[in-house]
């Protein structure tokens, strides 16, 4: 950590940032007009804008009249041209510095989001807003450290030589992170070398070791997603005795072979038998309730994303943290960073994000859902002319209304549907604050994976072919994201139709499990193979008549018998209990599915 410059004044820095938030939210529409004008001026001569008849015009009206609202599939041919080495200004006048790989998928592969060099600074600027806001609610954080578990993921090169990697990997490998100037709010327990270690085991082990060595200095703990933080706690459960021995002796376990990691850790690690005794005492207890506050006693809050599908981890986090505040600080994606939570100590169910008008140009597509609880949102891929005209500006959204987020970015996405559904929760000056409602069409998610109903259905079709030789089929099915295990895993409930008399061997159902996993997208398979963030898929065979019982239960709650259809994903606890009470057999995928870094079509070209 660099030393503070002589003229560094934290109070003054914080005041400037809070004034910036006040200014851009008070003048949100003016800022948005300027942002759109800048984007269109900078990219006036790119092929995409000319293709749609926009010739150097920068006004909203012409832009909205000529430019269509699009999805990834609409620009995939352009993305592929850039990925294959076409350096002409197709989407953006500035060179595409890298592709950020989205956790959403297209054709089973990660989407490639274009980014330019200056976007790193834009992302850094949003990070810079978080802690001055947090300091309003939790004073004195600058006096301690953050134990943030940060990891890089695999990256690949496109045939044209452009790096493709997740947005956080891009940021951690940038000078903005590695060579960051003095800032007490970015004083982490993890040395850069431990974060940048590509071996996930060595990275996790060394980061936890450093965090334990500095346990009294830790004022806040966190990871990006709730699932990742819980995975770290489970890692600690398995390996605390090794970590304890390292602290007792002042030596590093020989499994940590990365030289740069060992050198960085040894600058922190000193023999500390008293601390080792504390860790041994606490970790040996039968209950791990409150383990975070027991090992890191000065922790004020847990900084993780617990909105959307991550909300399923809240009870587990509460258990481990002794009810510490669960703080969601920012809202971001691979396409763009969007906004911040200005009330960070609110309940997880009340989290809202204020969109910062300087980040990109925002538009909003009104959403009407017939059933906001059980029915995953399905919206048509392309919009008709009337629907395109219904998009509203940032300052014109209505309180309580749900919208799909549409963005225009500096890096060449124009009127791009992000796929997130947001609900207007309030306003900060003129800028709206949004609750994150859901990811459009997603039915299953454990970590950063997103599986939709169509993908699940196709995976099912592939799997049931294993049953054909036994004259058997699946008469009905549903699924569940089981997060009671760590890591969490997908569960499929199958009711079988058996016509043949030959018993089906267990290995056949295991083959079905593996076939489903092989059929799912690359983000899921990476989570299984490389990140170890998802456990083996499970098939549970249920008794005959189970799905009739499921329908009866839905009707008893008021569902229409004429309109009822089996939900392809269940979350409601009583429904899960009903299904589990009728399980007769269980089978797990016997091994990991195949996965390689990079898109399939690149593998033989690099």
mmCIF file of N, CA and C in Angstrom, residues 36-88:
data_model
loop_
_atom_site.group_PDB
_atom_site.id
_atom_site.type_symbol
_atom_site.label_atom_id
_atom_site.label_comp_id
_atom_site.label_asym_id
_atom_site.label_seq_id
_atom_site.Cartn_x
_atom_site.Cartn_y
_atom_site.Cartn_z
ATOM 1 N N UNK A 36 -25.138 11.155 -24.573
ATOM 2 C CA UNK A 36 -25.542 10.635 -25.877
ATOM 3 C C UNK A 36 -24.842 11.409 -26.993
ATOM 4 N N UNK A 37 -24.787 12.724 -26.845
ATOM 5 C CA UNK A 37 -24.123 13.543 -27.859
ATOM 6 C C UNK A 37 -22.643 13.174 -27.983
ATOM 7 N N UNK A 38 -21.987 12.958 -26.861
ATOM 8 C CA UNK A 38 -20.568 12.561 -26.868
ATOM 9 C C UNK A 38 -20.376 11.222 -27.579
ATOM 10 N N UNK A 39 -21.226 10.245 -27.230
ATOM 11 C CA UNK A 39 -21.107 8.907 -27.825
ATOM 12 C C UNK A 39 -21.292 8.984 -29.338
ATOM 13 N N UNK A 40 -22.326 9.712 -29.776
ATOM 14 C CA UNK A 40 -22.622 9.786 -31.211
ATOM 15 C C UNK A 40 -21.595 10.639 -31.952
ATOM 16 N N UNK A 41 -21.059 11.664 -31.299
ATOM 17 C CA UNK A 41 -20.010 12.485 -31.936
ATOM 18 C C UNK A 41 -18.727 11.684 -32.084
ATOM 19 N N UNK A 42 -18.355 11.002 -31.005
ATOM 20 C CA UNK A 42 -17.117 10.213 -31.031
ATOM 21 C C UNK A 42 -17.163 9.121 -32.095
ATOM 22 N N UNK A 43 -18.352 8.562 -32.296
ATOM 23 C CA UNK A 43 -18.498 7.409 -33.197
ATOM 24 C C UNK A 43 -19.257 7.760 -34.474
ATOM 25 N N UNK A 44 -19.237 9.028 -34.842
ATOM 26 C CA UNK A 44 -20.053 9.508 -35.966
ATOM 27 C C UNK A 44 -19.829 8.738 -37.265
ATOM 28 N N UNK A 45 -18.617 8.277 -37.504
ATOM 29 C CA UNK A 45 -18.302 7.659 -38.799
ATOM 30 C C UNK A 45 -18.236 6.137 -38.762
ATOM 31 N N UNK A 46 -18.746 5.533 -37.690
ATOM 32 C CA UNK A 46 -18.654 4.067 -37.624
ATOM 33 C C UNK A 46 -19.690 3.437 -38.558
ATOM 34 N N UNK A 47 -19.367 2.261 -38.999
ATOM 35 C CA UNK A 47 -20.196 1.557 -39.982
ATOM 36 C C UNK A 47 -21.609 1.302 -39.474
ATOM 37 N N UNK A 48 -21.742 0.922 -38.207
ATOM 38 C CA UNK A 48 -23.054 0.538 -37.672
ATOM 39 C C UNK A 48 -24.034 1.709 -37.730
ATOM 40 N N UNK A 49 -23.588 2.899 -37.320
ATOM 41 C CA UNK A 49 -24.483 4.056 -37.318
ATOM 42 C C UNK A 49 -24.841 4.471 -38.739
ATOM 43 N N UNK A 50 -23.880 4.421 -39.647
ATOM 44 C CA UNK A 50 -24.169 4.755 -41.045
ATOM 45 C C UNK A 50 -25.146 3.757 -41.648
ATOM 46 N N UNK A 51 -24.992 2.514 -41.288
ATOM 47 C CA UNK A 51 -25.865 1.456 -41.809
ATOM 48 C C UNK A 51 -27.330 1.749 -41.493
ATOM 49 N N UNK A 52 -27.556 2.391 -40.354
ATOM 50 C CA UNK A 52 -28.934 2.697 -39.950
ATOM 51 C C UNK A 52 -29.345 4.131 -40.288
ATOM 52 N N UNK A 53 -28.530 4.806 -41.107
ATOM 53 C CA UNK A 53 -28.935 6.115 -41.618
ATOM 54 C C UNK A 53 -28.592 7.289 -40.736
ATOM 55 N N UNK A 54 -27.820 7.070 -39.686
ATOM 56 C CA UNK A 54 -27.421 8.175 -38.816
ATOM 57 C C UNK A 54 -26.108 8.744 -39.340
ATOM 58 N N UNK A 55 -26.147 9.966 -39.807
ATOM 59 C CA UNK A 55 -24.951 10.587 -40.406
ATOM 60 C C UNK A 55 -24.585 11.831 -39.608
ATOM 61 N N UNK A 56 -23.838 11.611 -38.543
ATOM 62 C CA UNK A 56 -23.305 12.690 -37.710
ATOM 63 C C UNK A 56 -24.362 13.421 -36.877
ATOM 64 N N UNK A 57 -25.621 12.992 -36.926
ATOM 65 C CA UNK A 57 -26.619 13.615 -36.037
ATOM 66 C C UNK A 57 -26.394 13.123 -34.617
ATOM 67 N N UNK A 58 -26.583 14.019 -33.655
ATOM 68 C CA UNK A 58 -26.350 13.656 -32.255
ATOM 69 C C UNK A 58 -27.569 13.913 -31.363
ATOM 70 N N UNK A 59 -28.680 14.310 -31.957
ATOM 71 C CA UNK A 59 -29.859 14.604 -31.133
ATOM 72 C C UNK A 59 -30.637 13.335 -30.820
ATOM 73 N N UNK A 60 -31.314 13.362 -29.713
ATOM 74 C CA UNK A 60 -32.084 12.198 -29.242
ATOM 75 C C UNK A 60 -33.144 11.746 -30.236
ATOM 76 N N UNK A 61 -33.878 12.707 -30.759
ATOM 77 C CA UNK A 61 -35.040 12.371 -31.585
ATOM 78 C C UNK A 61 -34.621 11.572 -32.818
ATOM 79 N N UNK A 62 -33.595 12.044 -33.512
ATOM 80 C CA UNK A 62 -33.127 11.328 -34.706
ATOM 81 C C UNK A 62 -32.558 9.961 -34.313
ATOM 82 N N UNK A 63 -31.788 9.947 -33.232
ATOM 83 C CA UNK A 63 -31.205 8.697 -32.745
ATOM 84 C C UNK A 63 -32.286 7.645 -32.482
ATOM 85 N N UNK A 64 -33.336 8.063 -31.785
ATOM 86 C CA UNK A 64 -34.378 7.102 -31.404
ATOM 87 C C UNK A 64 -35.249 6.709 -32.598
ATOM 88 N N UNK A 65 -35.314 7.596 -33.573
ATOM 89 C CA UNK A 65 -36.115 7.304 -34.762
ATOM 90 C C UNK A 65 -35.412 6.304 -35.679
ATOM 91 N N UNK A 66 -34.081 6.427 -35.786
ATOM 92 C CA UNK A 66 -33.347 5.625 -36.770
ATOM 93 C C UNK A 66 -32.723 4.343 -36.206
ATOM 94 N N UNK A 67 -32.342 4.371 -34.946
ATOM 95 C CA UNK A 67 -31.611 3.223 -34.382
ATOM 96 C C UNK A 67 -32.583 2.218 -33.769
ATOM 97 N N UNK A 68 -32.484 0.951 -34.146
ATOM 98 C CA UNK A 68 -33.369 -0.065 -33.568
ATOM 99 C C UNK A 68 -32.923 -0.465 -32.161
ATOM 100 N N UNK A 69 -33.864 -0.970 -31.391
ATOM 101 C CA UNK A 69 -33.547 -1.574 -30.093
ATOM 102 C C UNK A 69 -33.126 -3.014 -30.370
ATOM 103 N N UNK A 70 -31.966 -3.413 -29.850
ATOM 104 C CA UNK A 70 -31.367 -4.677 -30.291
ATOM 105 C C UNK A 70 -31.025 -5.615 -29.132
ATOM 106 N N UNK A 71 -30.774 -6.870 -29.495
ATOM 107 C CA UNK A 71 -30.211 -7.858 -28.582
ATOM 108 C C UNK A 71 -28.839 -8.264 -29.116
ATOM 109 N N UNK A 72 -28.167 -9.112 -28.395
ATOM 110 C CA UNK A 72 -26.821 -9.531 -28.783
ATOM 111 C C UNK A 72 -26.804 -10.185 -30.165
ATOM 112 N N UNK A 73 -27.823 -10.985 -30.439
ATOM 113 C CA UNK A 73 -27.850 -11.702 -31.715
ATOM 114 C C UNK A 73 -27.855 -10.749 -32.906
ATOM 115 N N UNK A 74 -28.410 -9.552 -32.719
ATOM 116 C CA UNK A 74 -28.461 -8.579 -33.814
ATOM 117 C C UNK A 74 -27.073 -8.053 -34.192
ATOM 118 N N UNK A 75 -26.181 -7.968 -33.218
ATOM 119 C CA UNK A 75 -24.844 -7.436 -33.519
ATOM 120 C C UNK A 75 -23.770 -8.525 -33.511
ATOM 121 N N UNK A 76 -24.181 -9.761 -33.333
ATOM 122 C CA UNK A 76 -23.188 -10.839 -33.278
ATOM 123 C C UNK A 76 -22.324 -10.922 -34.545
ATOM 124 N N UNK A 77 -22.894 -10.722 -35.741
ATOM 125 C CA UNK A 77 -22.030 -10.724 -36.929
ATOM 126 C C UNK A 77 -20.943 -9.644 -36.874
ATOM 127 N N UNK A 78 -21.295 -8.462 -36.359
ATOM 128 C CA UNK A 78 -20.304 -7.389 -36.218
ATOM 129 C C UNK A 78 -19.246 -7.757 -35.177
ATOM 130 N N UNK A 79 -19.694 -8.319 -34.060
ATOM 131 C CA UNK A 79 -18.763 -8.758 -33.011
ATOM 132 C C UNK A 79 -17.795 -9.795 -33.573
ATOM 133 N N UNK A 80 -18.336 -10.736 -34.344
ATOM 134 C CA UNK A 80 -17.490 -11.789 -34.926
ATOM 135 C C UNK A 80 -16.439 -11.212 -35.883
ATOM 136 N N UNK A 81 -16.826 -10.201 -36.650
ATOM 137 C CA UNK A 81 -15.859 -9.567 -37.559
ATOM 138 C C UNK A 81 -14.692 -8.965 -36.775
ATOM 139 N N UNK A 82 -15.026 -8.268 -35.677
ATOM 140 C CA UNK A 82 -13.981 -7.647 -34.853
ATOM 141 C C UNK A 82 -13.121 -8.733 -34.213
ATOM 142 N N UNK A 83 -13.780 -9.776 -33.689
ATOM 143 C CA UNK A 83 -13.051 -10.871 -33.040
ATOM 144 C C UNK A 83 -12.104 -11.563 -34.012
ATOM 145 N N UNK A 84 -12.491 -11.605 -35.290
ATOM 146 C CA UNK A 84 -11.669 -12.278 -36.295
ATOM 147 C C UNK A 84 -10.595 -11.389 -36.905
ATOM 148 N N UNK A 85 -10.502 -10.136 -36.437
ATOM 149 C CA UNK A 85 -9.376 -9.311 -36.852
ATOM 150 C C UNK A 85 -9.696 -8.103 -37.704
ATOM 151 N N UNK A 86 -10.974 -7.836 -37.981
ATOM 152 C CA UNK A 86 -11.343 -6.650 -38.763
ATOM 153 C C UNK A 86 -11.153 -5.413 -37.883
ATOM 154 N N UNK A 87 -10.227 -4.540 -38.240
ATOM 155 C CA UNK A 87 -9.918 -3.367 -37.410
ATOM 156 C C UNK A 87 -10.597 -2.083 -37.897
ATOM 157 N N UNK A 88 -11.442 -2.179 -38.904
ATOM 158 C CA UNK A 88 -12.157 -0.984 -39.371
ATOM 159 C C UNK A 88 -13.162 -0.545 -38.302
#
